[in-house]
JSON list of C-alpha atoms in Angstrom, two decimals:
[
{"chain": "A", "resi": 10, "resn": "UNK", "atom": "CA", "xyz": [31.48, -19.23, 18.59]},
{"chain": "A", "resi": 11, "resn": "UNK", "atom": "CA", "xyz": [33.91, -18.01, 15.86]},
{"chain": "A", "resi": 12, "resn": "UNK", "atom": "CA", "xyz": [31.41, -18.46, 12.83]},
{"chain": "A", "resi": 13, "resn": "UNK", "atom": "CA", "xyz": [29.00, -16.15, 14.42]},
{"chain": "A", "resi": 14, "resn": "UNK", "atom": "CA", "xyz": [31.49, -13.44, 15.37]},
{"chain": "A", "resi": 15, "resn": "UNK", "atom": "CA", "xyz": [32.04, -12.07, 11.92]},
{"chain": "A", "resi": 16, "resn": "UNK", "atom": "CA", "xyz": [28.25, -11.68, 10.91]},
{"chain": "A", "resi": 17, "resn": "UNK", "atom": "CA", "xyz": [27.35, -10.23, 14.34]},
{"chain": "A", "resi": 18, "resn": "UNK", "atom": "CA", "xyz": [30.22, -7.78, 13.90]},
{"chain": "A", "resi": 19, "resn": "UNK", "atom": "CA", "xyz": [29.16, -6.79, 10.53]},
{"chain": "A", "resi": 20, "resn": "UNK", "atom": "CA", "xyz": [25.55, -6.25, 12.00]},
{"chain": "A", "resi": 21, "resn": "UNK", "atom": "CA", "xyz": [26.74, -4.00, 14.78]},
{"chain": "A", "resi": 22, "resn": "UNK", "atom": "CA", "xyz": [29.09, -2.11, 12.31]},
{"chain": "A", "resi": 23, "resn": "UNK", "atom": "CA", "xyz": [26.23, -1.46, 9.84]},
{"chain": "A", "resi": 24, "resn": "UNK", "atom": "CA", "xyz": [24.05, -0.33, 12.59]},
{"chain": "A", "resi": 25, "resn": "UNK", "atom": "CA", "xyz": [26.70, 2.07, 13.87]},
{"chain": "A", "resi": 26, "resn": "UNK", "atom": "CA", "xyz": [27.52, 3.22, 10.34]},
{"chain": "A", "resi": 27, "resn": "UNK", "atom": "CA", "xyz": [23.74, 3.94, 9.84]},
{"chain": "A", "resi": 28, "resn": "UNK", "atom": "CA", "xyz": [22.95, 5.52, 13.17]},
{"chain": "A", "resi": 29, "resn": "UNK", "atom": "CA", "xyz": [26.28, 6.81, 14.23]},
{"chain": "A", "resi": 30, "resn": "UNK", "atom": "CA", "xyz": [27.89, 6.46, 17.64]},
{"chain": "A", "resi": 31, "resn": "UNK", "atom": "CA", "xyz": [27.94, 9.98, 18.72]},
{"chain": "A", "resi": 32, "resn": "UNK", "atom": "CA", "xyz": [25.35, 12.44, 20.05]},
{"chain": "A", "resi": 33, "resn": "UNK", "atom": "CA", "xyz": [22.96, 13.67, 17.46]},
{"chain": "A", "resi": 34, "resn": "UNK", "atom": "CA", "xyz": [19.46, 15.34, 16.95]},
{"chain": "A", "resi": 35, "resn": "UNK", "atom": "CA", "xyz": [16.54, 13.36, 15.60]},
{"chain": "A", "resi": 36, "resn": "UNK", "atom": "CA", "xyz": [15.96, 15.02, 12.17]},
{"chain": "A", "resi": 37, "resn": "UNK", "atom": "CA", "xyz": [12.15, 14.95, 12.58]},
{"chain": "A", "resi": 38, "resn": "UNK", "atom": "CA", "xyz": [11.49, 15.99, 16.32]},
{"chain": "A", "resi": 39, "resn": "UNK", "atom": "CA", "xyz": [14.78, 17.46, 17.25]},
{"chain": "A", "resi": 40, "resn": "UNK", "atom": "CA", "xyz": [15.28, 15.25, 20.27]},
{"chain": "A", "resi": 41, "resn": "UNK", "atom": "CA", "xyz": [18.88, 14.90, 21.41]},
{"chain": "A", "resi": 42, "resn": "UNK", "atom": "CA", "xyz": [19.97, 11.21, 21.05]},
{"chain": "A", "resi": 43, "resn": "UNK", "atom": "CA", "xyz": [22.96, 10.29, 23.11]},
{"chain": "A", "resi": 44, "resn": "UNK", "atom": "CA", "xyz": [25.01, 6.97, 22.34]},
{"chain": "A", "resi": 45, "resn": "UNK", "atom": "CA", "xyz": [24.81, 4.10, 24.70]},
{"chain": "A", "resi": 46, "resn": "UNK", "atom": "CA", "xyz": [27.45, 1.72, 25.42]},
{"chain": "A", "resi": 47, "resn": "UNK", "atom": "CA", "xyz": [26.77, -1.97, 24.73]},
{"chain": "A", "resi": 48, "resn": "UNK", "atom": "CA", "xyz": [28.66, -5.15, 25.55]},
{"chain": "A", "resi": 49, "resn": "UNK", "atom": "CA", "xyz": [28.65, -8.51, 23.91]},
{"chain": "A", "resi": 50, "resn": "UNK", "atom": "CA", "xyz": [30.61, -11.39, 24.84]},
{"chain": "A", "resi": 51, "resn": "UNK", "atom": "CA", "xyz": [31.16, -12.00, 21.05]},
{"chain": "A", "resi": 52, "resn": "UNK", "atom": "CA", "xyz": [32.45, -8.66, 20.12]},
{"chain": "A", "resi": 53, "resn": "UNK", "atom": "CA", "xyz": [33.12, -6.86, 23.23]},
{"chain": "A", "resi": 54, "resn": "UNK", "atom": "CA", "xyz": [32.28, -3.18, 24.03]},
{"chain": "A", "resi": 55, "resn": "UNK", "atom": "CA", "xyz": [30.80, -0.75, 21.42]},
{"chain": "A", "resi": 56, "resn": "UNK", "atom": "CA", "xyz": [28.80, 2.31, 21.28]},
{"chain": "A", "resi": 57, "resn": "UNK", "atom": "CA", "xyz": [25.78, 3.12, 19.14]},
{"chain": "A", "resi": 58, "resn": "UNK", "atom": "CA", "xyz": [23.27, 5.99, 19.14]},
{"chain": "A", "resi": 59, "resn": "UNK", "atom": "CA", "xyz": [19.66, 4.54, 19.26]},
{"chain": "A", "resi": 60, "resn": "UNK", "atom": "CA", "xyz": [16.91, 5.77, 16.82]},
{"chain": "A", "resi": 61, "resn": "UNK", "atom": "CA", "xyz": [14.27, 8.01, 18.11]},
{"chain": "A", "resi": 62, "resn": "UNK", "atom": "CA", "xyz": [10.87, 6.54, 18.56]},
{"chain": "A", "resi": 63, "resn": "UNK", "atom": "CA", "xyz": [9.61, 8.80, 15.74]},
{"chain": "A", "resi": 64, "resn": "UNK", "atom": "CA", "xyz": [12.38, 7.70, 13.36]},
{"chain": "A", "resi": 65, "resn": "UNK", "atom": "CA", "xyz": [11.47, 4.07, 13.96]},
{"chain": "A", "resi": 66, "resn": "UNK", "atom": "CA", "xyz": [7.58, 4.82, 13.53]},
{"chain": "A", "resi": 67, "resn": "UNK", "atom": "CA", "xyz": [8.44, 6.60, 10.21]},
{"chain": "A", "resi": 68, "resn": "UNK", "atom": "CA", "xyz": [10.78, 3.72, 9.07]},
{"chain": "A", "resi": 69, "resn": "UNK", "atom": "CA", "xyz": [8.02, 1.24, 9.83]},
{"chain": "A", "resi": 70, "resn": "UNK", "atom": "CA", "xyz": [5.45, 3.35, 7.97]},
{"chain": "A", "resi": 71, "resn": "UNK", "atom": "CA", "xyz": [7.71, 3.55, 4.91]},
{"chain": "A", "resi": 72, "resn": "UNK", "atom": "CA", "xyz": [8.04, -0.17, 5.00]},
{"chain": "A", "resi": 73, "resn": "UNK", "atom": "CA", "xyz": [4.32, -0.62, 5.12]},
{"chain": "A", "resi": 74, "resn": "UNK", "atom": "CA", "xyz": [3.79, 1.85, 2.41]},
{"chain": "A", "resi": 75, "resn": "UNK", "atom": "CA", "xyz": [6.41, 0.01, 0.29]},
{"chain": "A", "resi": 76, "resn": "UNK", "atom": "CA", "xyz": [4.72, -3.40, 0.96]},
{"chain": "A", "resi": 77, "resn": "UNK", "atom": "CA", "xyz": [1.37, -1.97, 0.23]},
{"chain": "A", "resi": 78, "resn": "UNK", "atom": "CA", "xyz": [2.48, -0.50, -3.20]},
{"chain": "A", "resi": 79, "resn": "UNK", "atom": "CA", "xyz": [4.02, -3.86, -4.16]},
{"chain": "A", "resi": 80, "resn": "UNK", "atom": "CA", "xyz": [0.90, -5.52, -3.23]},
{"chain": "A", "resi": 81, "resn": "UNK", "atom": "CA", "xyz": [-1.24, -3.04, -5.07]},
{"chain": "A", "resi": 82, "resn": "UNK", "atom": "CA", "xyz": [0.93, -3.29, -8.24]},
{"chain": "A", "resi": 83, "resn": "UNK", "atom": "CA", "xyz": [0.39, -7.08, -8.18]},
{"chain": "A", "resi": 84, "resn": "UNK", "atom": "CA", "xyz": [-3.33, -6.71, -7.79]},
{"chain": "A", "resi": 85, "resn": "UNK", "atom": "CA", "xyz": [-3.57, -3.91, -10.39]},
{"chain": "A", "resi": 86, "resn": "UNK", "atom": "CA", "xyz": [-2.26, -6.38, -13.22]},
{"chain": "A", "resi": 87, "resn": "UNK", "atom": "CA", "xyz": [-5.94, -7.40, -13.12]},
{"chain": "A", "resi": 88, "resn": "UNK", "atom": "CA", "xyz": [-7.15, -3.94, -13.54]},
{"chain": "A", "resi": 89, "resn": "UNK", "atom": "CA", "xyz": [-8.33, -2.81, -17.01]},
{"chain": "A", "resi": 90, "resn": "UNK", "atom": "CA", "xyz": [-7.33, 0.76, -16.57]},
{"chain": "A", "resi": 91, "resn": "UNK", "atom": "CA", "xyz": [-7.45, 1.57, -20.14]},
{"chain": "A", "resi": 92, "resn": "UNK", "atom": "CA", "xyz": [-11.26, 1.27, -19.92]},
{"chain": "A", "resi": 93, "resn": "UNK", "atom": "CA", "xyz": [-11.40, 3.99, -17.25]},
{"chain": "A", "resi": 94, "resn": "UNK", "atom": "CA", "xyz": [-12.64, 7.55, -17.93]},
{"chain": "A", "resi": 95, "resn": "UNK", "atom": "CA", "xyz": [-9.46, 9.57, -17.86]},
{"chain": "A", "resi": 96, "resn": "UNK", "atom": "CA", "xyz": [-10.65, 12.90, -16.36]},
{"chain": "A", "resi": 97, "resn": "UNK", "atom": "CA", "xyz": [-13.48, 11.50, -14.20]},
{"chain": "A", "resi": 98, "resn": "UNK", "atom": "CA", "xyz": [-13.97, 12.92, -10.75]},
{"chain": "A", "resi": 99, "resn": "UNK", "atom": "CA", "xyz": [-16.73, 12.84, -8.19]},
{"chain": "A", "resi": 100, "resn": "UNK", "atom": "CA", "xyz": [-16.71, 16.51, -8.02]},
{"chain": "A", "resi": 101, "resn": "UNK", "atom": "CA", "xyz": [-17.69, 16.89, -11.80]},
{"chain": "A", "resi": 102, "resn": "UNK", "atom": "CA", "xyz": [-20.18, 14.06, -11.94]},
{"chain": "A", "resi": 103, "resn": "UNK", "atom": "CA", "xyz": [-23.52, 15.55, -12.78]},
{"chain": "A", "resi": 104, "resn": "UNK", "atom": "CA", "xyz": [-26.40, 13.34, -11.57]},
{"chain": "A", "resi": 105, "resn": "UNK", "atom": "CA", "xyz": [-29.58, 12.68, -13.67]},
{"chain": "A", "resi": 106, "resn": "UNK", "atom": "CA", "xyz": [-32.78, 10.81, -13.03]},
{"chain": "A", "resi": 107, "resn": "UNK", "atom": "CA", "xyz": [-31.80, 7.33, -12.14]},
{"chain": "A", "resi": 108, "resn": "UNK", "atom": "CA", "xyz": [-28.29, 8.15, -11.17]},
{"chain": "A", "resi": 109, "resn": "UNK", "atom": "CA", "xyz": [-28.57, 9.67, -7.73]},
{"chain": "A", "resi": 110, "resn": "UNK", "atom": "CA", "xyz": [-28.68, 6.47, -5.65]},
{"chain": "A", "resi": 111, "resn": "UNK", "atom": "CA", "xyz": [-25.43, 5.14, -7.53]},
{"chain": "A", "resi": 112, "resn": "UNK", "atom": "CA", "xyz": [-23.82, 8.50, -6.81]},
{"chain": "A", "resi": 113, "resn": "UNK", "atom": "CA", "xyz": [-24.73, 8.37, -3.14]},
{"chain": "A", "resi": 114, "resn": "UNK", "atom": "CA", "xyz": [-23.45, 4.88, -2.78]},
{"chain": "A", "resi": 115, "resn": "UNK", "atom": "CA", "xyz": [-20.18, 5.62, -4.61]},
{"chain": "A", "resi": 116, "resn": "UNK", "atom": "CA", "xyz": [-19.67, 8.68, -2.33]},
{"chain": "A", "resi": 117, "resn": "UNK", "atom": "CA", "xyz": [-20.46, 6.56, 0.71]},
{"chain": "A", "resi": 118, "resn": "UNK", "atom": "CA", "xyz": [-18.03, 3.90, -0.49]},
{"chain": "A", "resi": 119, "resn": "UNK", "atom": "CA", "xyz": [-15.07, 6.16, -0.92]},
{"chain": "A", "resi": 120, "resn": "UNK", "atom": "CA", "xyz": [-15.62, 8.18, 2.18]},
{"chain": "A", "resi": 121, "resn": "UNK", "atom": "CA", "xyz": [-16.19, 5.24, 4.41]},
{"chain": "A", "resi": 122, "resn": "UNK", "atom": "CA", "xyz": [-14.15, 2.40, 2.85]},
{"chain": "A", "resi": 123, "resn": "UNK", "atom": "CA", "xyz": [-13.15, 1.02, 6.18]},
{"chain": "A", "resi": 124, "resn": "UNK", "atom": "CA", "xyz": [-16.79, 0.35, 7.19]},
{"chain": "A", "resi": 125, "resn": "UNK", "atom": "CA", "xyz": [-17.43, -1.41, 3.76]},
{"chain": "A", "resi": 126, "resn": "UNK", "atom": "CA", "xyz": [-14.54, -3.85, 4.39]},
{"chain": "A", "resi": 127, "resn": "UNK", "atom": "CA", "xyz": [-14.06, -6.36, 1.74]},
{"chain": "A", "resi": 128, "resn": "UNK", "atom": "CA", "xyz": [-17.23, -5.55, -0.02]},
{"chain": "A", "resi": 129, "resn": "UNK", "atom": "CA", "xyz": [-17.13, -4.14, -3.64]},
{"chain": "A", "resi": 130, "resn": "UNK", "atom": "CA", "xyz": [-19.49, -2.19, -5.87]},
{"chain": "A", "resi": 131, "resn": "UNK", "atom": "CA", "xyz": [-21.07, -3.36, -8.87]},
{"chain": "A", "resi": 132, "resn": "UNK", "atom": "CA", "xyz": [-23.14, -0.69, -10.98]},
{"chain": "A", "resi": 133, "resn": "UNK", "atom": "CA", "xyz": [-25.53, -1.69, -13.61]},
{"chain": "A", "resi": 134, "resn": "UNK", "atom": "CA", "xyz": [-27.83, 0.28, -15.94]},
{"chain": "A", "resi": 135, "resn": "UNK", "atom": "CA", "xyz": [-28.43, 1.57, -19.35]},
{"chain": "A", "resi": 136, "resn": "UNK", "atom": "CA", "xyz": [-25.73, 3.02, -21.56]},
{"chain": "A", "resi": 137, "resn": "UNK", "atom": "CA", "xyz": [-24.79, 6.57, -21.02]},
{"chain": "A", "resi": 138, "resn": "UNK", "atom": "CA", "xyz": [-25.77, 6.94, -17.37]},
{"chain": "A", "resi": 139, "resn": "UNK", "atom": "CA", "xyz": [-22.23, 7.58, -16.08]},
{"chain": "A", "resi": 140, "resn": "UNK", "atom": "CA", "xyz": [-21.53, 4.29, -14.55]},
{"chain": "A", "resi": 141, "resn": "UNK", "atom": "CA", "xyz": [-17.82, 4.27, -15.87]},
{"chain": "A", "resi": 142, "resn": "UNK", "atom": "CA", "xyz": [-17.48, 7.87, -14.83]},
{"chain": "A", "resi": 143, "resn": "UNK", "atom": "CA", "xyz": [-18.42, 7.06, -11.21]},
{"chain": "A", "resi": 144, "resn": "UNK", "atom": "CA", "xyz": [-16.32, 3.93, -10.97]},
{"chain": "A", "resi": 145, "resn": "UNK", "atom": "CA", "xyz": [-13.30, 5.57, -12.65]},
{"chain": "A", "resi": 146, "resn": "UNK", "atom": "CA", "xyz": [-13.59, 8.57, -10.16]},
{"chain": "A", "resi": 147, "resn": "UNK", "atom": "CA", "xyz": [-13.96, 6.30, -7.09]},
{"chain": "A", "resi": 148, "resn": "UNK", "atom": "CA", "xyz": [-11.06, 4.23, -8.35]},
{"chain": "A", "resi": 149, "resn": "UNK", "atom": "CA", "xyz": [-8.62, 7.16, -8.68]},
{"chain": "A", "resi": 150, "resn": "UNK", "atom": "CA", "xyz": [-9.65, 8.66, -5.30]},
{"chain": "A", "resi": 151, "resn": "UNK", "atom": "CA", "xyz": [-9.09, 5.35, -3.44]},
{"chain": "A", "resi": 152, "resn": "UNK", "atom": "CA", "xyz": [-5.83, 4.68, -5.09]},
{"chain": "A", "resi": 153, "resn": "UNK", "atom": "CA", "xyz": [-4.74, 8.29, -4.23]},
{"chain": "A", "resi": 154, "resn": "UNK", "atom": "CA", "xyz": [-5.28, 7.03, -0.60]},
{"chain": "A", "resi": 155, "resn": "UNK", "atom": "CA", "xyz": [-3.24, 3.92, -1.06]},
{"chain": "A", "resi": 156, "resn": "UNK", "atom": "CA", "xyz": [-6.10, 1.48, -1.47]},
{"chain": "A", "resi": 157, "resn": "UNK", "atom": "CA", "xyz": [-5.92, -1.25, -3.95]},
{"chain": "A", "resi": 158, "resn": "UNK", "atom": "CA", "xyz": [-8.74, -1.14, -6.52]},
{"chain": "A", "resi": 159, "resn": "UNK", "atom": "CA", "xyz": [-9.32, -3.44, -9.62]},
{"chain": "A", "resi": 160, "resn": "UNK", "atom": "CA", "xyz": [-11.24, -1.49, -12.30]},
{"chain": "A", "resi": 161, "resn": "UNK", "atom": "CA", "xyz": [-12.89, -3.92, -14.52]},
{"chain": "A", "resi": 162, "resn": "UNK", "atom": "CA", "xyz": [-16.02, -4.98, -16.43]},
{"chain": "A", "resi": 163, "resn": "UNK", "atom": "CA", "xyz": [-17.81, -8.28, -15.44]},
{"chain": "A", "resi": 164, "resn": "UNK", "atom": "CA", "xyz": [-16.99, -9.62, -18.80]},
{"chain": "A", "resi": 165, "resn": "UNK", "atom": "CA", "xyz": [-13.11, -8.99, -18.41]},
{"chain": "A", "resi": 166, "resn": "UNK", "atom": "CA", "xyz": [-13.33, -10.22, -14.65]},
{"chain": "A", "resi": 167, "resn": "UNK", "atom": "CA", "xyz": [-14.61, -13.51, -15.87]},
{"chain": "A", "resi": 168, "resn": "UNK", "atom": "CA", "xyz": [-11.90, -13.69, -18.53]},
{"chain": "A", "resi": 169, "resn": "UNK", "atom": "CA", "xyz": [-9.31, -13.10, -15.95]},
{"chain": "A", "resi": 170, "resn": "UNK", "atom": "CA", "xyz": [-10.36, -15.51, -13.63]},
{"chain": "A", "resi": 171, "resn": "UNK", "atom": "CA", "xyz": [-11.25, -18.40, -15.97]},
{"chain": "A", "resi": 172, "resn": "UNK", "atom": "CA", "xyz": [-8.60, -21.16, -15.98]},
{"chain": "A", "resi": 173, "resn": "UNK", "atom": "CA", "xyz": [-7.55, -22.47, -19.42]},
{"chain": "A", "resi": 174, "resn": "UNK", "atom": "CA", "xyz": [-9.20, -25.68, -20.07]},
{"chain": "A", "resi": 175, "resn": "UNK", "atom": "CA", "xyz": [-6.67, -28.34, -21.33]},
{"chain": "A", "resi": 176, "resn": "UNK", "atom": "CA", "xyz": [-7.50, -30.56, -24.26]},
{"chain": "A", "resi": 177, "resn": "UNK", "atom": "CA", "xyz": [-9.12, -33.89, -23.52]},
{"chain": "A", "resi": 178, "resn": "UNK", "atom": "CA", "xyz": [-7.06, -36.88, -24.86]},
{"chain": "A", "resi": 179, "resn": "UNK", "atom": "CA", "xyz": [-9.15, -39.93, -26.00]}
]
């Protein structure tokens, strides 16, 4: 029983140091939080002030944001952001004949990303129509909302996913 006493005591001590053991107000909603007394056969009686539900929810949201940002950073390694149109926005895009449908699809995609699920978008057409502008603007908008986006061309995507071929030994 002794080997567990020290680590458990340290966990309780850290919890008390973080949350305190006296009455306090939640910094978010103002709710009065009163300490509770607990007992453990390992460390005896102790008091700790529990966290408010909104504090716990915010902490979980922060953890999820951190994990998403970390995952997005790993995914963005495959993105070719240097190919993006720097100042592109959907609001500034000017449609031309042959581009209206692409613009509508991009708007629908960015506004209803949840309904699209794991589907992506591939635009094709002649040079100068604004494909890069549209995709750059959509990428920025989605990333601003914490959604992971890989911006790349078909040629670079194939280069990123191609596995190196080893030399054949004869």
